[in-house]
CSV table of C-alpha atoms in Angstrom, one decimal:
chain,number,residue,atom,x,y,z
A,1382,UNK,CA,-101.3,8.7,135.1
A,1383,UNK,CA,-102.5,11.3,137.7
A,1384,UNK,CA,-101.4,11.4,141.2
A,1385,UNK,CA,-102.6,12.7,144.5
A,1386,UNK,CA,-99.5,14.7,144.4
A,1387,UNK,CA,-100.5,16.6,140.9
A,1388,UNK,CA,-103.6,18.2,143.1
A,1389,UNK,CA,-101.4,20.3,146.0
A,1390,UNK,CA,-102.0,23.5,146.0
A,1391,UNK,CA,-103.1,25.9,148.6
A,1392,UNK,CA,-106.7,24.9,148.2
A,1393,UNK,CA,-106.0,21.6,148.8
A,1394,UNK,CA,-104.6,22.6,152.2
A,1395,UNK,CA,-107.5,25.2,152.8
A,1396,UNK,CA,-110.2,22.1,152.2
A,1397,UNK,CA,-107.8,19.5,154.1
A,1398,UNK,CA,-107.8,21.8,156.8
A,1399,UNK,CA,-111.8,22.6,156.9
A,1400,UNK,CA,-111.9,18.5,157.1
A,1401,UNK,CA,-110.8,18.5,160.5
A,1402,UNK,CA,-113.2,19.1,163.4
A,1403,UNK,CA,-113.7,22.0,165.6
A,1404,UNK,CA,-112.1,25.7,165.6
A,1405,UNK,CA,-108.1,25.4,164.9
A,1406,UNK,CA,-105.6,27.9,163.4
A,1407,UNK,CA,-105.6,28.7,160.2
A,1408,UNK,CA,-102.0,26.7,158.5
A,1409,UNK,CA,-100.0,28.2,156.6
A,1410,UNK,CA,-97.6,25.5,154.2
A,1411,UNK,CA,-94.4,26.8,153.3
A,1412,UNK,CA,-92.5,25.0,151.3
A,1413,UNK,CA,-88.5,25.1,151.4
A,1414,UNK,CA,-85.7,24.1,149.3
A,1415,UNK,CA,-83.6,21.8,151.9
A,1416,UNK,CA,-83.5,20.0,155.4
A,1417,UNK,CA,-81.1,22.7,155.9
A,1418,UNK,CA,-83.0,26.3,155.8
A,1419,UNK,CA,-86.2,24.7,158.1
A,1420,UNK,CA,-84.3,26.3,160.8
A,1421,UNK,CA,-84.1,29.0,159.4
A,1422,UNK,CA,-87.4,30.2,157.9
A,1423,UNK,CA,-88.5,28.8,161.3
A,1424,UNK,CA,-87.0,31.5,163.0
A,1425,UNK,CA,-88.3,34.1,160.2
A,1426,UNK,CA,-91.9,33.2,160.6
A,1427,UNK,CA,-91.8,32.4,164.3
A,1428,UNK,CA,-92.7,36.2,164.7
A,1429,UNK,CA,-95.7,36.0,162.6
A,1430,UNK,CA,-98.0,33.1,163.9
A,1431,UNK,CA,-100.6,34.1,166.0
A,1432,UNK,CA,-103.8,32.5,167.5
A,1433,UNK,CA,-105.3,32.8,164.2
A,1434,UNK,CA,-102.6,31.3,162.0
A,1435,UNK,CA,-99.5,29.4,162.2
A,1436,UNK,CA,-96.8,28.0,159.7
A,1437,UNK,CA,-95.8,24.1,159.3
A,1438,UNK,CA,-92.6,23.8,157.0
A,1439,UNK,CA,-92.1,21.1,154.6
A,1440,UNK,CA,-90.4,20.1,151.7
A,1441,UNK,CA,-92.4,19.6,148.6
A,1442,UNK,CA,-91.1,16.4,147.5
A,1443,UNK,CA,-93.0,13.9,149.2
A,1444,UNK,CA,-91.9,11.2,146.0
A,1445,UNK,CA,-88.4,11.8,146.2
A,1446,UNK,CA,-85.0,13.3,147.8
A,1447,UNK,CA,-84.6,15.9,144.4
A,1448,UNK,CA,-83.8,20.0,146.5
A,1449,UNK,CA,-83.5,23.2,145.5
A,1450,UNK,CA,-85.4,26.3,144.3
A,1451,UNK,CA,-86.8,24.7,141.2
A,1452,UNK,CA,-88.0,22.0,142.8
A,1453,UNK,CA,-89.7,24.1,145.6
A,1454,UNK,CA,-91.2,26.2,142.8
A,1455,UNK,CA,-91.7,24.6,140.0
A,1456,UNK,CA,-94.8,22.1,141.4
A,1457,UNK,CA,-96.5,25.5,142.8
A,1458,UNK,CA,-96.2,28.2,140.7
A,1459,UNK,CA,-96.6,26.0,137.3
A,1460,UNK,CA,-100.1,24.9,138.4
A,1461,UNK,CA,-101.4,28.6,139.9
A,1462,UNK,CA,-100.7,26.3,143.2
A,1463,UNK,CA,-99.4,28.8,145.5
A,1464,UNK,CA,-101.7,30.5,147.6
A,1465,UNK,CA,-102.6,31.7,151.1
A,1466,UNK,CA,-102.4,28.7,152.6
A,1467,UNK,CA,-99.0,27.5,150.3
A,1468,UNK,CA,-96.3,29.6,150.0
A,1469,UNK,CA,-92.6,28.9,149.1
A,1470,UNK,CA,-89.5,30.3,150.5
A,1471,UNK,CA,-86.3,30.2,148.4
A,1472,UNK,CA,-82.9,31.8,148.3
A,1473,UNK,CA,-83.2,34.9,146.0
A,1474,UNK,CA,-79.2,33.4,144.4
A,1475,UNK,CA,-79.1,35.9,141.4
A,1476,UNK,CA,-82.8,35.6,140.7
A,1477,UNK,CA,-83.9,39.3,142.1
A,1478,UNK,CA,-80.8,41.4,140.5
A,1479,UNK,CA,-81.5,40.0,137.6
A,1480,UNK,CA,-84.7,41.5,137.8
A,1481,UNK,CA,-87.2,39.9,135.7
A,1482,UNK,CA,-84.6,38.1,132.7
A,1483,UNK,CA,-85.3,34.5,133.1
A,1484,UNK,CA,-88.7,32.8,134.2
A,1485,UNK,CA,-87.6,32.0,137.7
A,1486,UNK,CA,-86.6,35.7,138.3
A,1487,UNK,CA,-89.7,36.7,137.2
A,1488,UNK,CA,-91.8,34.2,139.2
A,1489,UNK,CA,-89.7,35.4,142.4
A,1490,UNK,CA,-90.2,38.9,141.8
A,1491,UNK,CA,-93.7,38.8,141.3
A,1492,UNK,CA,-95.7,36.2,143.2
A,1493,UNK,CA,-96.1,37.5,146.4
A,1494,UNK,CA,-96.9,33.8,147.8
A,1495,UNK,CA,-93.0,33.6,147.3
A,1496,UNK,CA,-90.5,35.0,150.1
A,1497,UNK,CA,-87.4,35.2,149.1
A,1498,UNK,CA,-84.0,35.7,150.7
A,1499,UNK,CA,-82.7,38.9,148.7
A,1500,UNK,CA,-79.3,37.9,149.6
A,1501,UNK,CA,-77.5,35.7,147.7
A,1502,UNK,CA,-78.6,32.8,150.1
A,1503,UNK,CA,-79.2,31.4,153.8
A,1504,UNK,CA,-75.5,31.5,154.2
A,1505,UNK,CA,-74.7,35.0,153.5
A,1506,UNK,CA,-77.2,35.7,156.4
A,1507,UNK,CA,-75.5,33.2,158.4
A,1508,UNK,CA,-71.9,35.1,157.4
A,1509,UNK,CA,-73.1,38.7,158.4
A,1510,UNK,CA,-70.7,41.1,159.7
A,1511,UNK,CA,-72.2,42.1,162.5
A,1512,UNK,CA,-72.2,38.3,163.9
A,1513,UNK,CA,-69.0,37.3,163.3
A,1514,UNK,CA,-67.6,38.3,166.7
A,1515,UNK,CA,-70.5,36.5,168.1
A,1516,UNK,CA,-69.5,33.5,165.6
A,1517,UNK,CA,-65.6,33.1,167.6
A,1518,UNK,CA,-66.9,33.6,171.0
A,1519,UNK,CA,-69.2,30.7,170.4
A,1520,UNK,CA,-66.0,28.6,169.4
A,1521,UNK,CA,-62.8,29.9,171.5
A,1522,UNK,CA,-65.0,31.0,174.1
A,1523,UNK,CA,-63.1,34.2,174.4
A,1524,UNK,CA,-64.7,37.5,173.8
A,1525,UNK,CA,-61.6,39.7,172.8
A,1526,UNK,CA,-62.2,41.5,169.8
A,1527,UNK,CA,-58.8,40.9,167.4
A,1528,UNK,CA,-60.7,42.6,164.3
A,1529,UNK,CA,-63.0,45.0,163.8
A,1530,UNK,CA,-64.9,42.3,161.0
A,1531,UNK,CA,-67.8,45.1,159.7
A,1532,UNK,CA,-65.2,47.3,158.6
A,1533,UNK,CA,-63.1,44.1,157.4
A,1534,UNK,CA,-66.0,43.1,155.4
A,1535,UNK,CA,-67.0,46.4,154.0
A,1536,UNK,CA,-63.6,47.1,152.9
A,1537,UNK,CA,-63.1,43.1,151.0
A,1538,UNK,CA,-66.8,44.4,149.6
A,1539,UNK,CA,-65.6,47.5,148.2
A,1540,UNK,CA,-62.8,46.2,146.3
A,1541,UNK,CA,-65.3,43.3,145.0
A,1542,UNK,CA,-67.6,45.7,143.8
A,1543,UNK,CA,-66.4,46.3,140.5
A,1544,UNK,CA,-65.9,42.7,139.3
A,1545,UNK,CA,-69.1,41.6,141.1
A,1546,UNK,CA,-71.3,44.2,139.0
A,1547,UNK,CA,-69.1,42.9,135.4
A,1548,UNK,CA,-70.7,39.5,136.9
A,1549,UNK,CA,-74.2,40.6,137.0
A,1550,UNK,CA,-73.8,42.2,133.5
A,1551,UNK,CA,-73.1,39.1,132.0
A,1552,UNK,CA,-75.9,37.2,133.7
A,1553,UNK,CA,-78.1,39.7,132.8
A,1554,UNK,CA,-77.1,39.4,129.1
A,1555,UNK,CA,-77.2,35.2,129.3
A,1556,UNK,CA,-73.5,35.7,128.8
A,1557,UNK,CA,-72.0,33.7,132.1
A,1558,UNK,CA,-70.5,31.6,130.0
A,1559,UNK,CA,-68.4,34.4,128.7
A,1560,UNK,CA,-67.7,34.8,132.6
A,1561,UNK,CA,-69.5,32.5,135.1
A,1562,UNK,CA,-69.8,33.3,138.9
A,1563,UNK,CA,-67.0,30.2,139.6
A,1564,UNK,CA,-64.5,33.0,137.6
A,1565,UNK,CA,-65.5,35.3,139.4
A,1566,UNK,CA,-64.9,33.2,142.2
A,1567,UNK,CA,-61.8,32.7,141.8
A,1568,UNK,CA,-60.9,36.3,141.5
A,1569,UNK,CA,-62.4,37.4,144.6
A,1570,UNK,CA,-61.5,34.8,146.8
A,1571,UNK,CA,-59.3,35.0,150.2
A,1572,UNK,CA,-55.8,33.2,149.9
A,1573,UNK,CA,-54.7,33.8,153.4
A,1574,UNK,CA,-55.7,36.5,156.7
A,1575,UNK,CA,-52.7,37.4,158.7
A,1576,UNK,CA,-54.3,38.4,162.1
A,1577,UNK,CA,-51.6,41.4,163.0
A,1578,UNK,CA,-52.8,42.8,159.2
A,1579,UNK,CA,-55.8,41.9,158.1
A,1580,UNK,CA,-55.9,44.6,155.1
A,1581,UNK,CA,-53.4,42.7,153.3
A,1582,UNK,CA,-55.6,40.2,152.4
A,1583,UNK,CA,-58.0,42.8,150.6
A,1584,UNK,CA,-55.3,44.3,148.7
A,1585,UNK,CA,-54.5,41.1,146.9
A,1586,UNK,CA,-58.0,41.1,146.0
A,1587,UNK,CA,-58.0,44.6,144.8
A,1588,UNK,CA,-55.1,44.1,142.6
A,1589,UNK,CA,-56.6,40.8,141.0
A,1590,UNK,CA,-60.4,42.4,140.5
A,1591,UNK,CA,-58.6,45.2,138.7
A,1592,UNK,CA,-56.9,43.3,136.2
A,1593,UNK,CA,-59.5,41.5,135.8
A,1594,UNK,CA,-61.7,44.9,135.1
A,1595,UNK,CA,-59.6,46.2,132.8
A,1596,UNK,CA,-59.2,43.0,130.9
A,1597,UNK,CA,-62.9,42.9,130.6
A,1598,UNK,CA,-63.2,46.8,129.5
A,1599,UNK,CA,-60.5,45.8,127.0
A,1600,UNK,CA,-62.8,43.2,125.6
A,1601,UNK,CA,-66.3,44.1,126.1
A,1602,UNK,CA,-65.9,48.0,125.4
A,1603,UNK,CA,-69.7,48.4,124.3
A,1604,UNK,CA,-70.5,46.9,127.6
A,1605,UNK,CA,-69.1,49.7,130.0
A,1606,UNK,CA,-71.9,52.4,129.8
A,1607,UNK,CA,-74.5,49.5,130.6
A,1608,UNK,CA,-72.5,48.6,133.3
A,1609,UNK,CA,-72.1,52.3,134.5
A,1610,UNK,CA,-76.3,52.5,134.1
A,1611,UNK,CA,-75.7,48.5,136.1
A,1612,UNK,CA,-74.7,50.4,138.9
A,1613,UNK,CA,-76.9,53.0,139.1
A,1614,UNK,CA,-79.9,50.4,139.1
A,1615,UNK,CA,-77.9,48.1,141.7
A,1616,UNK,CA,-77.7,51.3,144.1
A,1617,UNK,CA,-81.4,52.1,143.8
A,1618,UNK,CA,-81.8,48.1,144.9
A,1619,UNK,CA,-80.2,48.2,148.0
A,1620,UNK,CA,-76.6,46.6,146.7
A,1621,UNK,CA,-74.1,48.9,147.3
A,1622,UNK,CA,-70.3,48.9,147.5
A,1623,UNK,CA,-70.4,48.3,151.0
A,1624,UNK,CA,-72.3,45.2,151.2
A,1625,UNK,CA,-71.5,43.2,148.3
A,1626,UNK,CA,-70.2,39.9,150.2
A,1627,UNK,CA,-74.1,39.6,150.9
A,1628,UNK,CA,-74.8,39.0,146.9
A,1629,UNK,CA,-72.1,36.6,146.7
A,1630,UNK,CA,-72.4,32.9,146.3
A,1631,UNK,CA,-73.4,31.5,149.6
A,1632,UNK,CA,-71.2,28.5,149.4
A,1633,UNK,CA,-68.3,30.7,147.9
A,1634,UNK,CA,-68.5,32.8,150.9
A,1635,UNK,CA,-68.4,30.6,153.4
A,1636,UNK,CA,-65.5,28.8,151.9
A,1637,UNK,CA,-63.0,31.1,150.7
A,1638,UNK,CA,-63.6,34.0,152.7
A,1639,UNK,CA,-65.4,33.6,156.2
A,1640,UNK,CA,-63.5,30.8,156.9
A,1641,UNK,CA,-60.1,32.0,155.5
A,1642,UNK,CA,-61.1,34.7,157.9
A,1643,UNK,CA,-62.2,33.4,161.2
A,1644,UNK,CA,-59.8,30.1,161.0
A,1645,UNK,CA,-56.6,32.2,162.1
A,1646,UNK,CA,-58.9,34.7,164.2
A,1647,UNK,CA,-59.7,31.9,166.4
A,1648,UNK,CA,-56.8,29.7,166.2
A,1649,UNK,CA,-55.0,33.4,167.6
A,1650,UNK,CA,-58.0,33.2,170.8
A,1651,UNK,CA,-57.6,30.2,171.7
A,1652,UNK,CA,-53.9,30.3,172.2
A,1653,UNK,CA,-54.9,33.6,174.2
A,1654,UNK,CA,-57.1,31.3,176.0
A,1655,UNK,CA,-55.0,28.4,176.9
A,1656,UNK,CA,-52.1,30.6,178.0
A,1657,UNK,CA,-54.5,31.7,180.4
A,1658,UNK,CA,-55.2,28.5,182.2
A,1659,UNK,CA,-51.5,27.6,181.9
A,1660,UNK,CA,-50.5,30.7,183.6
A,1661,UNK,CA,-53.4,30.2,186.1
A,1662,UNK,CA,-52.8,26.7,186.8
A,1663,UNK,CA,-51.4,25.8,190.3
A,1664,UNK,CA,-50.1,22.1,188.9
A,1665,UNK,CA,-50.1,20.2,186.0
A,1666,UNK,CA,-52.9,17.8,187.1
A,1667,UNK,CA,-55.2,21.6,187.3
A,1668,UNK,CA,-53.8,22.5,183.9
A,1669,UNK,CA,-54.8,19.3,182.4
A,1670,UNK,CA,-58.3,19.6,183.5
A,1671,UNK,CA,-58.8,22.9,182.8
A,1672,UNK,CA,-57.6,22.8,178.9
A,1673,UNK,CA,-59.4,19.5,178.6
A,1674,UNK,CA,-62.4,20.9,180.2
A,1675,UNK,CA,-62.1,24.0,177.9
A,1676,UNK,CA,-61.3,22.1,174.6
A,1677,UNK,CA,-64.9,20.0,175.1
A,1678,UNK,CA,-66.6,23.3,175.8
A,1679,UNK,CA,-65.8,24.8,172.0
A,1680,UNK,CA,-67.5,24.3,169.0
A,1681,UNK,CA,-66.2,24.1,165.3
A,1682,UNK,CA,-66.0,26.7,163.3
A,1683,UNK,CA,-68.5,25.4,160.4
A,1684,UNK,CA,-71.1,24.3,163.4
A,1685,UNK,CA,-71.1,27.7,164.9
A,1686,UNK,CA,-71.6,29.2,161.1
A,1687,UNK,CA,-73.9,26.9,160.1
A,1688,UNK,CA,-76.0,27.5,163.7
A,1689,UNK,CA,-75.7,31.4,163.7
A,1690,UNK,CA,-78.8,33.2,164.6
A,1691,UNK,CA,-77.5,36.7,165.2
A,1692,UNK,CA,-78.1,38.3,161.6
A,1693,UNK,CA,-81.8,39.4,162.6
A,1694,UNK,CA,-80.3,43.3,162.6
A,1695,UNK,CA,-79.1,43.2,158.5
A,1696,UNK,CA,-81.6,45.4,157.1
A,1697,UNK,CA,-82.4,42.3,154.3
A,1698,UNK,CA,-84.0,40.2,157.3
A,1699,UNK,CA,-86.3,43.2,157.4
A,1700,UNK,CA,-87.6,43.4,153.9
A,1701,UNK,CA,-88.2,39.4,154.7
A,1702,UNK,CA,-90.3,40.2,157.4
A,1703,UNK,CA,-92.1,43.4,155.2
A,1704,UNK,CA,-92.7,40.9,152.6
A,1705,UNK,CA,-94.4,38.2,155.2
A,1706,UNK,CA,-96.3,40.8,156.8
A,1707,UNK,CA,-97.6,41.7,153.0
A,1708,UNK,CA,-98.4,38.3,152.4
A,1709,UNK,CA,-100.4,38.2,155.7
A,1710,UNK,CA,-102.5,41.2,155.4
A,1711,UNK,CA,-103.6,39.8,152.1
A,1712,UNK,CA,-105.4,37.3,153.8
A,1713,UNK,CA,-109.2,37.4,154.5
A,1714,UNK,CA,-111.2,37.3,157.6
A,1715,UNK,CA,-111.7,33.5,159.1
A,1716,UNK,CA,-114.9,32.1,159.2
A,1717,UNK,CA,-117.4,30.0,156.8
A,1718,UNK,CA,-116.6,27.2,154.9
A,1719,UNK,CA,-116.0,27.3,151.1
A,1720,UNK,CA,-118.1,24.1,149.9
A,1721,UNK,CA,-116.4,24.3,146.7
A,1722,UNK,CA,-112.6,23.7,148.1
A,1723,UNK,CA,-114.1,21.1,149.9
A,1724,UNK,CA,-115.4,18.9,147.1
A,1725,UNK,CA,-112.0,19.3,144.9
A,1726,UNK,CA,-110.2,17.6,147.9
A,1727,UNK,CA,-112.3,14.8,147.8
A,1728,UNK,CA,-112.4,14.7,144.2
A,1729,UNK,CA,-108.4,14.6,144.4
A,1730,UNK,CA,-108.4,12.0,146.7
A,1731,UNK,CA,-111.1,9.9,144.3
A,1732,UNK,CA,-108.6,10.2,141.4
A,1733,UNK,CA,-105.3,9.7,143.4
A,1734,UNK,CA,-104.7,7.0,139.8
A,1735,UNK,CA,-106.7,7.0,137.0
């Protein structure tokens, strides 16, 4: 049985569109993996719509609740469907290091009707270093600077590194099972941040990623001159030792290191804060007030993650905008009407059930 649904593509949206009367903007469908990145490929292609074009956002199941890349993709690129007037914009997850090994890497990497994140995912935008500060002033509303959280988060990168490239290695070689991204999980998580020394909290992660290194050298000894050349190929990408938290898993990030970070960061500033209006305070009845007044004014921790818009510096946000601008300039000259595209739509509609 065929359904109307079986016939979207981007010339169904180019004919839909030439339907409607008068001059409009040319629309732009870009389909996304969950209710939750609409915000933020909003904010990506914000900067591109102009009085020729614009973007509306959707999800691509219209017949059911099923997310995720595959499900963004799979109804597009399987039927030549993307197009200039459909695109798709997914998290990269592993699919761009692993340049090309599996179908969906290869579909990423090589439609240009597909943005992609090239970090891990939306979260590890949402977890830059560089916002972080930003991230606790938005929920202790107090702007002193406790740790210096790029250098933190270079530093927990660098002593990640090793383990994280062993990771790729595997995937590469449709090995995870030998040693899946939740064991490498485990290895490079966060147990606990004291706030007077931070650096403590990376050396328990160096110690564990080296065992773990030398365990897998022990066992995989064939593997370590790939894993050298691994490297080299991971530099010439952009993934260095400095920025590895960006590769991670999203979710993993979040979890067991962001928040094992910024949980006694703020807990620290907001006792800084509330000493304040107790020392302030001329009476109780003041002091009550203010700390009441101040504990409405914060926001949690995972809201002011999960609402973070200050990541628009990380030099990844810019090859998403190079890659929009790509898939803009590919696009021809408005004006006349293509007869053709026009006829399939009402063909489509005809045959919504055969």
């Amino acid at each position: 049985m065929k359904r109307l649904t079986d016939n979207i593509n981007s010339r169904y949206f180019e004919a839909a569109d030439r339907l409607l009367p008068g001059k409009r903007r040319g629309r732009i469908i870009a389909f996304v993996e969950s209710y939750d990145d609409v915000s933020f490929w909003r904010l990506l292609l914000d900067e591109f719509e102009t009085d020729d074009h614009y973007f509306q956002i959707m999800l691509p199941n219209r017949g059911g609740l099923t997310k995720g890349k595959k499900s963004a993709l799979r109804s597009c690129i399987e039927h030549d469907g993307l197009g200039k007037s459909l695109i798709a914009c997914v998290d990269s997850d592993y699919d761009w290091l692993l340049q090309g090994i599996t179908q969906t890497s290869r579909d990423i990497i090589s439609n240009p009707f597909v943005i992609q994140t090239y970090a891990y995912a939306i979260e590890n935008y949402q977890c830059w270093a560089g916002s972080l500060h930003q991230i606790c002033v938005q929920c202790t509303l107090n702007d002193h600077r406790l740790i210096d959280f790029p250098a933190f988060m270079e530093l927990y990168s660098k002593a990640v590194y090793p383990l994280f490239v062993w990771n790729v290695w595997f995937y590469r070689k449709k090995k995870h099972n030998e040693f899946s991204m939740q064991d490498l999980n485990i290895d490079i998580r966060l147990k606990s941040v004291d706030v007077r020394r931070p650096q403590g909290a990376i050396v328990g992660v160096q110690e564990r990623v080296q065992r773990k290194v030398r365990w897998l050298e022990n066992h995989y000894p064939d593997a370590i001159p790939e894993v050298a050349l691994l490297r080299e190929e991971l530099t010439a990408m952009g993934v260095t030792e400095d920025n590895t938290y960006l590769f991670l898993q999203g979710h993993h990030l979040v979890e067991n290191v962001i928040l094992k970070l910024l949980l006694p960061v703020c807990t620290v500033l907001r006792q800084e804060r509330e000493a304040e209006i107790r020392r302030f305070a001329v009476h109780d009845q003041q002091y009550r007030n203010e700390i009441s007044a101040y504990q409405h004014s914060q926001m949690s921790l995972t809201e002011a993650i999960r609402k973070n818009t200050h990541y628009r510096e990380c030099y990844l946000y810019q090859r998403m905008r190079d890659d929009v601008s790509h898939l803009l300039s590919m696009l021809p000259e408005s004006g006349g009407e293509n007869k053709q595209d026009t006829e399939n739509l009402e063909s489509s509609n005809q045959h919504q059930e055969s």
